[in-house]
Coordinates of C-alpha atoms in Angstrom, one line a residue:
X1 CA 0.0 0.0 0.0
X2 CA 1.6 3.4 -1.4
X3 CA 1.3 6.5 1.0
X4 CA 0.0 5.1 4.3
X5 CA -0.7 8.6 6.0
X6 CA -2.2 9.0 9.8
X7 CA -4.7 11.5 11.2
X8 CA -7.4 11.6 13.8
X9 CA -10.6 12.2 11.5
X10 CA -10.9 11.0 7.9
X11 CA -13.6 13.3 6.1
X12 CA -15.1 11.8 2.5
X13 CA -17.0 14.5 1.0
X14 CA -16.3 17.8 0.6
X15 CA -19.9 19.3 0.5
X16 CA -21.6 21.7 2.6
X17 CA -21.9 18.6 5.8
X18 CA -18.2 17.3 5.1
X19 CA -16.5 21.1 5.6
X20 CA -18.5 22.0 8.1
X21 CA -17.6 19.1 10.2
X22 CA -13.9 19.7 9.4
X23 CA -13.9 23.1 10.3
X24 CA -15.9 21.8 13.3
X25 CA -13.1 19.6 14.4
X26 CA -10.2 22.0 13.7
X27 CA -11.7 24.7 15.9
X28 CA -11.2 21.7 18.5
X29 CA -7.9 21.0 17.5
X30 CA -8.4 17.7 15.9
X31 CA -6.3 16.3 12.6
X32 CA -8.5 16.3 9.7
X33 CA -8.0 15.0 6.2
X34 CA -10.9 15.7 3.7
X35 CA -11.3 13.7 0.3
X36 CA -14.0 14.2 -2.0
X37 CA -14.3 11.8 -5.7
X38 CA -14.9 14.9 -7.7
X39 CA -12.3 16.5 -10.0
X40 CA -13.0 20.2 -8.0
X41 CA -15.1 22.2 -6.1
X42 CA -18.9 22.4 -7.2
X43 CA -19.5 25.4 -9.4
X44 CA -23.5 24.9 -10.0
X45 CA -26.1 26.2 -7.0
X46 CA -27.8 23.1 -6.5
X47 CA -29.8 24.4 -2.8
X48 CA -30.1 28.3 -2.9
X49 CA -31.7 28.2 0.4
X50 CA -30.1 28.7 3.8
X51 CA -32.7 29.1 6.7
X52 CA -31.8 30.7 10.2
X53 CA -30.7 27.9 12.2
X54 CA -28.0 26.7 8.9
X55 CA -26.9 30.8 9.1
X56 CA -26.2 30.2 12.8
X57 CA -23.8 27.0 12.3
X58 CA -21.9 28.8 9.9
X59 CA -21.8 32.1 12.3
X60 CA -20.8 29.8 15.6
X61 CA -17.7 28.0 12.5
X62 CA -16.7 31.5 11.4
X63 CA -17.5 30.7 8.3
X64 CA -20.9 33.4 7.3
X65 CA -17.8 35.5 5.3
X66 CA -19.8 37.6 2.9
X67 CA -22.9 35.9 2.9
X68 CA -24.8 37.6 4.2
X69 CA -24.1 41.0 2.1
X70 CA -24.4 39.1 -1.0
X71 CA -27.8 37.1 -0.5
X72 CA -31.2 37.8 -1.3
X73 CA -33.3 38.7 2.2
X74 CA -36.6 39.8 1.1
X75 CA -38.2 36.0 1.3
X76 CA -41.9 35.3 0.4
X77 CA -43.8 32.6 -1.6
X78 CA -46.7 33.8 -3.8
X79 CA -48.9 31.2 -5.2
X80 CA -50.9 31.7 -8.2
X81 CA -53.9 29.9 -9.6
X82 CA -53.9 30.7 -13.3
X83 CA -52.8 34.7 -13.5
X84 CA -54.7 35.3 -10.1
X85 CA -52.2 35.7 -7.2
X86 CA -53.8 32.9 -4.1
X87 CA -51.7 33.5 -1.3
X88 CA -48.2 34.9 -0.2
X89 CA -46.6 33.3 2.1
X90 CA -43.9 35.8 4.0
X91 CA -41.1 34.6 6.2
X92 CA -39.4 36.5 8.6
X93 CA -38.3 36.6 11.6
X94 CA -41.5 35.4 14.6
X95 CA -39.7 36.2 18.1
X96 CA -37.0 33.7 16.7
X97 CA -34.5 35.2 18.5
X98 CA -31.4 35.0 16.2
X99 CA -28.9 37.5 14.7
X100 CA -28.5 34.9 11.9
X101 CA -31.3 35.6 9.1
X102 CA -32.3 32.6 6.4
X103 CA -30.2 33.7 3.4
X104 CA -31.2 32.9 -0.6
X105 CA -27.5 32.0 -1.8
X106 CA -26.1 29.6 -4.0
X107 CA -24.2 26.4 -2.3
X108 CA -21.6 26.6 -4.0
X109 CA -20.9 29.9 -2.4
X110 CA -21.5 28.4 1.2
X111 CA -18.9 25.8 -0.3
X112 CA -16.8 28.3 -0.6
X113 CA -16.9 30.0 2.1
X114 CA -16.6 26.9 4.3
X115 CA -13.6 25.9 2.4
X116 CA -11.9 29.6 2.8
X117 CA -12.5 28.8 6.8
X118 CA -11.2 25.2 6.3
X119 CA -8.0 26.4 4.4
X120 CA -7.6 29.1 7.4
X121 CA -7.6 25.9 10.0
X122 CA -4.7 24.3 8.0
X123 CA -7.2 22.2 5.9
X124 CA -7.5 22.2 2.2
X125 CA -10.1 19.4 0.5
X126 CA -8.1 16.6 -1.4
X127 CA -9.7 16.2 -5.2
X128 CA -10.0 13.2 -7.3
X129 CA -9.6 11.4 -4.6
X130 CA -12.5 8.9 -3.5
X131 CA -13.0 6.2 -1.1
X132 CA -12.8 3.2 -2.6
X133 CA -12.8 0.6 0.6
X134 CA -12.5 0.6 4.0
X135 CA -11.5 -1.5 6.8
X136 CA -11.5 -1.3 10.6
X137 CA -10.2 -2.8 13.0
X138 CA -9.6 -1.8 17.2
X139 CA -7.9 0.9 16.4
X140 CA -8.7 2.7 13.4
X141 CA -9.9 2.5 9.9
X142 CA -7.7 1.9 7.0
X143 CA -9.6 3.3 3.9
X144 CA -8.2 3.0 0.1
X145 CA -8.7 5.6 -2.2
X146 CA -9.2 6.0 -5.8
X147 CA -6.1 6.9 -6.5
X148 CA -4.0 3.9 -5.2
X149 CA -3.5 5.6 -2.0
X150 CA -4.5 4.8 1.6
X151 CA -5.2 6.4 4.6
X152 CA -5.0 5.4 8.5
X153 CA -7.2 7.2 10.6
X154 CA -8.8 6.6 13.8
X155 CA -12.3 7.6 12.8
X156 CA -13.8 7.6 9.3
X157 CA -16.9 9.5 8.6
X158 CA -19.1 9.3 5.6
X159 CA -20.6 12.9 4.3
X160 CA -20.7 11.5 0.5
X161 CA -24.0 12.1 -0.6
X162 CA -27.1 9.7 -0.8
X163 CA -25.2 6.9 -2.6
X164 CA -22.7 6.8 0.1
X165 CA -19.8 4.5 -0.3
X166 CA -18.8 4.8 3.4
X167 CA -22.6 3.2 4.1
X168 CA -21.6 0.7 1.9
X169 CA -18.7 -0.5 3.2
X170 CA -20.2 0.4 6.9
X171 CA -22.9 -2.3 5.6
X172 CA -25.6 0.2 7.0
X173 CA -29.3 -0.4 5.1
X174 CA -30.6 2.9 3.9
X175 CA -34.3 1.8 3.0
X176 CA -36.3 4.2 0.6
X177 CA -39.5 4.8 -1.6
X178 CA -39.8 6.4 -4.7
X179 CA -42.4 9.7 -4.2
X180 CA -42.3 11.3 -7.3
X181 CA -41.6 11.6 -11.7
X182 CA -39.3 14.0 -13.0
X183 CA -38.9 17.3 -12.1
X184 CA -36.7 19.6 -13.6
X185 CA -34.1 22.4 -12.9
X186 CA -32.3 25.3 -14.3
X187 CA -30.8 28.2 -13.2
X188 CA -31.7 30.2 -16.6
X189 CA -31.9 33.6 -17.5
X190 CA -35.3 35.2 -18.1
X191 CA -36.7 38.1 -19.7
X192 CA -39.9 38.8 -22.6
X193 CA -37.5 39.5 -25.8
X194 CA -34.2 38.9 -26.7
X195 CA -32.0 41.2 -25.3
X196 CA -35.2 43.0 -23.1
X197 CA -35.3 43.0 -19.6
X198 CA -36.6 40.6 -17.1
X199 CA -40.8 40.7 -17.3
X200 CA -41.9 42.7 -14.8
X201 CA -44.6 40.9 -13.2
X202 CA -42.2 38.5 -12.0
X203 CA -41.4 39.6 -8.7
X204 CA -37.9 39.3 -7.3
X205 CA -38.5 40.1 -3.8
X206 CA -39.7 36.7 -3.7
X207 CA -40.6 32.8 -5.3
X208 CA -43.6 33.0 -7.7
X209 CA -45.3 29.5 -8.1
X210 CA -48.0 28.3 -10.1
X211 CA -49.6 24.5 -9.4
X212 CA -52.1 23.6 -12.0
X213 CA -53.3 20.2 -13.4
X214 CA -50.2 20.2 -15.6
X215 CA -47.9 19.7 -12.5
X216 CA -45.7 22.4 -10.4
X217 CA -43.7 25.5 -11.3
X218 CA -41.6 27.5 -9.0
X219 CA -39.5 30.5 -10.1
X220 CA -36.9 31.7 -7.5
X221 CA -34.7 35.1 -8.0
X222 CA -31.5 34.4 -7.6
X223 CA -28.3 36.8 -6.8
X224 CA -26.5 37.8 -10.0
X225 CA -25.3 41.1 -11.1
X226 CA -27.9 41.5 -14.3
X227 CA -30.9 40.9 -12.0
X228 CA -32.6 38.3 -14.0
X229 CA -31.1 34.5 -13.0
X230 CA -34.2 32.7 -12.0
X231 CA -34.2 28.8 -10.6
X232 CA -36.8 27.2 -12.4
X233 CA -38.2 24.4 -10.6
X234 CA -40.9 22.0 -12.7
X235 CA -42.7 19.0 -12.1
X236 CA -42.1 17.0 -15.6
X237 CA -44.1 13.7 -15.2
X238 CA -45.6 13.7 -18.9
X239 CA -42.3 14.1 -20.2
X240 CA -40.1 11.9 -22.2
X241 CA -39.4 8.9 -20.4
X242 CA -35.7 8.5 -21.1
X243 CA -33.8 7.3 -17.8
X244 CA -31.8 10.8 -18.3
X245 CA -32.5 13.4 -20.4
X246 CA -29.7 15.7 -21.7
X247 CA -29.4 19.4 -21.2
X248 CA -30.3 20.3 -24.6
X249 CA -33.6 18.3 -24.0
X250 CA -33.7 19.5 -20.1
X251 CA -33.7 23.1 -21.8
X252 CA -36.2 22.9 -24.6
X253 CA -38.4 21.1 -21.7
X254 CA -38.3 24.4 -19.3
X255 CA -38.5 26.8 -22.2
X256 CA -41.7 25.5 -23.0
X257 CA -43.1 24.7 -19.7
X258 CA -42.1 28.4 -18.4
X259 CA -44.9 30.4 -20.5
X260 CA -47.2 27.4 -20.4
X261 CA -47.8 27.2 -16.8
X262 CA -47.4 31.2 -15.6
X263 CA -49.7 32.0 -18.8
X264 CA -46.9 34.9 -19.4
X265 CA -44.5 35.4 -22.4
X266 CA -42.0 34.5 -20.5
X267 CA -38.2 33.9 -22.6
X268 CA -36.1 31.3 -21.1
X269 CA -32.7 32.4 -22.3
X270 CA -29.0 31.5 -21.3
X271 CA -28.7 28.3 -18.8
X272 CA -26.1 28.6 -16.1
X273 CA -26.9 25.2 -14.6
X274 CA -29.5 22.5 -15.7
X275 CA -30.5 19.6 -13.7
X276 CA -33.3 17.0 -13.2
X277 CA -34.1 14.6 -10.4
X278 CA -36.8 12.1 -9.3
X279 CA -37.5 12.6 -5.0
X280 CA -36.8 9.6 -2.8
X281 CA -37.0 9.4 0.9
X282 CA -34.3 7.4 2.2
X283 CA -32.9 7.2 5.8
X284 CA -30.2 5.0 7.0
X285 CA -31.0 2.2 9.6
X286 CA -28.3 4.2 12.2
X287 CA -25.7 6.2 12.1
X288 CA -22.5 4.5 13.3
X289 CA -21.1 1.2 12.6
X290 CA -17.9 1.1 15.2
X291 CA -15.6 3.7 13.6
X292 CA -17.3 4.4 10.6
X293 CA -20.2 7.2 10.9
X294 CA -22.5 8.8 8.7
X295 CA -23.7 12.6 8.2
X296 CA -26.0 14.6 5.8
X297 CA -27.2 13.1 2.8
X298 CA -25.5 9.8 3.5
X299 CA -27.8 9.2 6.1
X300 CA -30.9 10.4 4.7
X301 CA -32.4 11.8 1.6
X302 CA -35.5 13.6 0.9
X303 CA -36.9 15.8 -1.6
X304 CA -35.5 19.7 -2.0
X305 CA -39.1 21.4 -0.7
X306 CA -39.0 23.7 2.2
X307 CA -34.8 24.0 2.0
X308 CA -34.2 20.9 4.5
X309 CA -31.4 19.5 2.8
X310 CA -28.3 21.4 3.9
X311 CA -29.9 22.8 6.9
X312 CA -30.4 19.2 8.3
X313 CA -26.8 18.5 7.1
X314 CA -24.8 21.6 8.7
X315 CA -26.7 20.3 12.0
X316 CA -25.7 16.8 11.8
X317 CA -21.9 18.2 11.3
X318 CA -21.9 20.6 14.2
X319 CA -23.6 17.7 16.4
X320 CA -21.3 15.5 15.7
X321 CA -18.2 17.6 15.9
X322 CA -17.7 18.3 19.3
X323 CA -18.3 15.1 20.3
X324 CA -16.3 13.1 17.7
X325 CA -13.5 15.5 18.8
X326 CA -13.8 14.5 22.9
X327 CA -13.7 11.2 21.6
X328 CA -10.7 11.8 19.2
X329 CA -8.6 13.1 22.2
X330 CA -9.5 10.7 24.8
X331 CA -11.6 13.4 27.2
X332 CA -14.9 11.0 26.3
X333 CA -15.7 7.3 25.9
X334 CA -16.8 6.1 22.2
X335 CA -20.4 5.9 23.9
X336 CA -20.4 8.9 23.3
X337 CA -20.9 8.7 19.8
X338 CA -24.1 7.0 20.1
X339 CA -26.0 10.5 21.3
X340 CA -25.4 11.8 17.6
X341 CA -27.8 9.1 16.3
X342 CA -30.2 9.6 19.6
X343 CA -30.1 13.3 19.0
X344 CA -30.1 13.6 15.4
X345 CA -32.0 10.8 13.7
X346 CA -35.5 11.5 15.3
X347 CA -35.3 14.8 13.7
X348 CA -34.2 13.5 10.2
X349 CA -37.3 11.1 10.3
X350 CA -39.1 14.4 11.4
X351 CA -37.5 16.1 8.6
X352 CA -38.8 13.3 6.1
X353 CA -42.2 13.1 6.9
X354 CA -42.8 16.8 6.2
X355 CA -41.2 16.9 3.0
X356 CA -42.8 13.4 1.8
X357 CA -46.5 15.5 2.6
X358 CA -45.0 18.1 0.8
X359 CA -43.9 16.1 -2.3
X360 CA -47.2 14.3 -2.0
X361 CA -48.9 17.5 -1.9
X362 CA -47.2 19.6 -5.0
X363 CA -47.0 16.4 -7.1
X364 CA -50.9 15.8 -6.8
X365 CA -52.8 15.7 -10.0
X366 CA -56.3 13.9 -9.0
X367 CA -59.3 16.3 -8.7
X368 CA -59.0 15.8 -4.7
X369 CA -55.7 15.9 -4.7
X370 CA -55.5 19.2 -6.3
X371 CA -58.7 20.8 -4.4
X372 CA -57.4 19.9 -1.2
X373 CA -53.7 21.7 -2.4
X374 CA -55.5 24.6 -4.7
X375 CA -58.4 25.6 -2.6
X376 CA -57.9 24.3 1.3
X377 CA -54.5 24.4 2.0
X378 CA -53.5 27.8 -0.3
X379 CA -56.1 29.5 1.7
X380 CA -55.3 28.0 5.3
X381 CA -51.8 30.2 4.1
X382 CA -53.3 33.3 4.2
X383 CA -53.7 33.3 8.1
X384 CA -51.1 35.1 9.7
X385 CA -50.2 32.3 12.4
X386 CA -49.9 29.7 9.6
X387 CA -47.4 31.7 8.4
X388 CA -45.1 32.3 11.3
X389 CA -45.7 28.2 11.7
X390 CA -44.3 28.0 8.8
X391 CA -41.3 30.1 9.2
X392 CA -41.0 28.4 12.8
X393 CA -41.3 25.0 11.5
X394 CA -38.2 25.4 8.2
X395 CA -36.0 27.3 10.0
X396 CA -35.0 24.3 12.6
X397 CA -35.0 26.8 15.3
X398 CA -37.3 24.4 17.6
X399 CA -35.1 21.7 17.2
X400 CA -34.4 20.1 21.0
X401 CA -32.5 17.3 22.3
X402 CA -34.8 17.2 25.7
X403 CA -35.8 13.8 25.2
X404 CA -32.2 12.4 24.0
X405 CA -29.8 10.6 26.2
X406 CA -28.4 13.8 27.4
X407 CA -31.4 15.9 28.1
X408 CA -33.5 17.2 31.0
X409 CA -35.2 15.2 33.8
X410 CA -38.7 16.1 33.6
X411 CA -40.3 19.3 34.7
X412 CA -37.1 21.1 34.8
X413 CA -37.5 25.0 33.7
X414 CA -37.2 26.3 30.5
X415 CA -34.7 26.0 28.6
X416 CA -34.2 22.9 29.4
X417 CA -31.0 20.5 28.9
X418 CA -30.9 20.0 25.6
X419 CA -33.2 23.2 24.2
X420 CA -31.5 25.6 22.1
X421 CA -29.9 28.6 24.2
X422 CA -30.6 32.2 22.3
X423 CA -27.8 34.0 20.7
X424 CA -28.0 36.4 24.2
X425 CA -25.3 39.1 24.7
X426 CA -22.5 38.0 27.5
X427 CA -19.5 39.5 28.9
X428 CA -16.0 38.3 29.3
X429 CA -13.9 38.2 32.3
X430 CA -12.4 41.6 31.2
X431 CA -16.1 43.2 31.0
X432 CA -16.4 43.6 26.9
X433 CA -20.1 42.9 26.1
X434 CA -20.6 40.2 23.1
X435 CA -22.4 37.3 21.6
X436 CA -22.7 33.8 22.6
X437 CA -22.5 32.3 19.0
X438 CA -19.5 34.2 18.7
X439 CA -17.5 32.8 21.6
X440 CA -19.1 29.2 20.6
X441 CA -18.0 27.3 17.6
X442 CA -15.4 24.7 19.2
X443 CA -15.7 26.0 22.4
X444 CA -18.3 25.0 25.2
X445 CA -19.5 28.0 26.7
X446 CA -20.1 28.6 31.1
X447 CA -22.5 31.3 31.7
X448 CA -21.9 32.4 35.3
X449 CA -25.0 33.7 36.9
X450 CA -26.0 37.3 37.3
X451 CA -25.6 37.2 41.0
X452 CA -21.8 36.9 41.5
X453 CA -22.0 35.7 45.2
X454 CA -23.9 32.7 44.1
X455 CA -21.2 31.3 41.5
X456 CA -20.2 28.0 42.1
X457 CA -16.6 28.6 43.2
X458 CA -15.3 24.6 42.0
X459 CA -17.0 25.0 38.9
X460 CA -13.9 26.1 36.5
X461 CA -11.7 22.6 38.0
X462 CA -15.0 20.1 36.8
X463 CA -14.5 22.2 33.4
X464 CA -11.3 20.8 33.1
X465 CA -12.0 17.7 31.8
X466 CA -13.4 19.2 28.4
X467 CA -9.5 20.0 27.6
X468 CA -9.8 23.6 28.0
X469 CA -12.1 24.4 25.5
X470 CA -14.6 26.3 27.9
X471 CA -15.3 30.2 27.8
X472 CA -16.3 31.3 31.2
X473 CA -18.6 34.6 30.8
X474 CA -20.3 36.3 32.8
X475 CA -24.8 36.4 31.7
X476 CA -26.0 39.9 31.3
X477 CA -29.4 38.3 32.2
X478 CA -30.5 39.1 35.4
X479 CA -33.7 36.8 35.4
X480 CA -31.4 34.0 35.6
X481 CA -30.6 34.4 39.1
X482 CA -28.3 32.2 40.7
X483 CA -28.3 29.6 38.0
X484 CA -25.1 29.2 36.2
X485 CA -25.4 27.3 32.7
X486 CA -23.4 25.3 30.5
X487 CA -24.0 25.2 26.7
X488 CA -22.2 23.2 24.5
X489 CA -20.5 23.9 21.2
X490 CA -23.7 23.6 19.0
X491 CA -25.4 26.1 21.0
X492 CA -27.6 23.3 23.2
X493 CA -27.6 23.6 26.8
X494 CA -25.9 21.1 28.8
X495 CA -26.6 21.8 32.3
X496 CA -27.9 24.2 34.4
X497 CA -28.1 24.5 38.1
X498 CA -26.2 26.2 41.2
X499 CA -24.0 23.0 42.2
X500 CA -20.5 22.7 40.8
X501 CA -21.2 18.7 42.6
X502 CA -23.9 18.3 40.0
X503 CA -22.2 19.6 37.2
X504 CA -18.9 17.5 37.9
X505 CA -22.0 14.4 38.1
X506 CA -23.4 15.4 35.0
X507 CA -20.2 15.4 32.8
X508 CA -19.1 12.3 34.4
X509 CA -22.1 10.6 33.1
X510 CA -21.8 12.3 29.8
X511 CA -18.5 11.7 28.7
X512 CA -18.1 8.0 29.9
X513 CA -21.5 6.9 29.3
X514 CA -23.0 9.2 26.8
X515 CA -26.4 9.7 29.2
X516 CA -27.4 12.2 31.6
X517 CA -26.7 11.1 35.3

């Protein structure tokens, strides 16, 4: 074997779920190697849709950059019924709480600027280089690439994509259904003549989408200096039934299901990026076969509606991060592990269920089927508390660990163990006021309480044991009273309570069973 090489965390797949858990385990100090099968970095859009709680991983990893300068903000959904605008659908910001806003940008600019963070942790994505097998044994995982090569490392994670080779060779089943026929994408330029500008009763403040017996249409503005690059999204089932149709044949498709559907002379022009797909729900029987562990699309698949895919991807990573990494250098047992399946399956199964009613709901062509979509559920929309469910329900924000292996005995306070700590301001030992997602992101956080005389004194020697990667600050809450909290990297909280003796009985639990005490 040519060019047996060592390191702590072997990464295959460099997508959005693959960097973020690298630069995840960097920020702890861990050795990563990333490997991805593809000649280069991804250069087409693919998901355009980043909701609030994917902006957050990437503000606790450092790695927002420009983003949030460069994406579309103004995020709404109008639905149309022939030329007659139904409903719009608005999505904003309901009490959420976050000082990271759902972003419409291209993934292969969050690609980018993950890598950019990566590269600035010492890290730069290996190309052309796939995993072709792998092998474990007590102490690590020996994995051959593509290229003749091999790498040792002690822990192996899959994040390539829903026909995973690491599941494979991890002999993990990944059970699935077919949901849906063709649709079809482009990123294509639009306008009413050649050379004219973009019609003007498409709206770019927001997605337009029509859903009549034909089948679907959505058309998304996205960022681009002329103003007119639309995602075109169409449900093709009465289309040619070739297994794959070309991009020639994917383009004469749209151009002539555009103006069909919106009833508008609309001109499909240039193509940036052209794409089709057929939406399966897949999700993997578990998550981690002894050193071998799956995240993001290799551990479940679902169709793109709603913008789940990513988001439930950058969660997985930042889950699994800080935990892989106490693992990595000894300061936790392996059980450990096992919480990133108990945490983060349930919601992937979540996940799937709501975009399977989704799919089933767009994709409807029977006479019910479409009253029920057309007339029930696009007026239910127009109420106002529907529409902050919504927003509530994409952006992941609710998401809780509570009921996991490390969550809250019952009838604790709010937030419990587990919930999702706010992005509240904090202050550092030197009294500068910040963020807490901005001392987070490889780092567990100790929020001493507001009332100084009732800090648990032996609290900063338990902390020890996570290796130093602890910020003590101070809250700037005063309701919390004497309560001091912990809150890990992924902006969960851990533990809360006025007892140094129960926190040093918690973590004990925690890192060397992987459940609370």
């Amino acid at each position: 074997m040519a060019d047996t090489a060592e390191t702590e965390v072997l990464v295959v797949g460099a997508g959005p779920t693959g960097l973020a858990l690298a630069c995840g385990l960097r920020l702890h100090g861990v050795g990563v190697r990333v490997v991805d099968r593809s000649p280069g970095p991804a250069t087409t859009s693919r998901a355009n849709f980043v909701h609030a709680r994917g902006s957050e991983v990437l503000d606790r990893l450092g790695a927002l950059g420009t983003l949030p300068d460069e994406a579309g903000r103004a995020l709404q959904v109008t639905t149309y019924l022939g030329d007659r605008p139904m409903v719009r659908l608005r999505f904003g910001d309901p009490g959420l709480r976050t000082a990271a806003l759902p972003l419409v940008v291209s993934q292969a600019r969050v690609e980018a600027e993950l890598r950019e963070r990566l590269a600035g942790l010492g890290v730069e994505p290996e190309w052309s280089r796939g995993l072709r097998t792998a092998t474990q044994d007590d102490d690590g995982v020996t994995a051959e690439l593509s290229d003749g090569t091999s790498v040792r490392a002690a822990w192996l994670v899959g994040c390539d994509g829903t026909r995973s080779t690491v599941r494979k060779v991890a002999g993990i089943a990944a059970p699935g259904v077919r949901l849906s026929e063709r649709f079809l994408l482009a990123d294509v330029h639009l306008g009413t003549a050649p050379g004219g500008p973009a019609d003007p009763a498409l709206d770019r403040t927001g997605t337009s989408g029509w859903a009549g017996p034909a089948g679907l249409l959505g058309l998304m503005p996205m960022p681009h200096p002329d103003g007119d690059l639309w995602r075109v999204l169409a449900y093709d089932p009465d289309g040619p039934a070739d297994e794959r149709l070309t991009p020639d044949e994917i383009l004469r498709r749209v151009t002539a299901l555009v103006p069909a559907r919106a009833g508008r002379p609309i001109r499909v022009g240039t193509p940036e990026w052209l794409s089709e797909f057929t939406v399966h729900r897949r999700l993997a029987d578990r998550y981690r076969a002894g050193r071998l562990l799956l995240a993001g699309d290799a551990a479940h698949a679902h169709a793109p509606f709603g913008g789940q895919g990513m988001l439930t991807g950058l969660g997985d990573a930042e889950n699994l991060a800080w935990k892989l990494a106490l693992v990595a250098r000894g300061a936790a047992a392996p059980s450990l592990l096992d919480t990133y399946e108990a945490e983060r399956r349930p919601l992937a199964t979540d996940v799937l269920r709501g975009t399977s009613a989704l799919t089933r709901v767009d994709v409807a062509r029977s006479a019910a089927g479409r009253f029920l979509r057309d007339q029930v559920l696009v007026r239910a929309f127009r109420a106002g508390w529907v529409q902050r469910w919504a927003t509530w329900t994409t952006s992941q924000l609710w998401v809780s660990y509570r009921t996991g292996p490390l969550g809250a005995r019952p009838f604790t306070r709010r937030p419990r163990p587990g919930d999702r700590v706010a992005d509240v301001p904090v202050r550092r030992p030197d009294g500068t006021t910040t963020r807490l997602y901005s001392e987070l992101g490889g780092t567990w956080a100790y929020l001493r309480p507001a009332v100084p005389g009732a800090r648990p004194r032996s609290a900063p020697a338990v902390l020890a044991r996570l290796g130093g990667q602890v910020r003590v600050l101070d809250s700037t809450a005063p309701h919390r009273g004497t309560e001091a909290w912990l809150v890990r990297p992924d902006g969960h909280l851990a533990w809360r309570g006025t007892d140094a003796d129960d926190l040093d009985r918690w973590l004990t639990a925690a890192l060397t069973t992987g459940r609370r005490p």
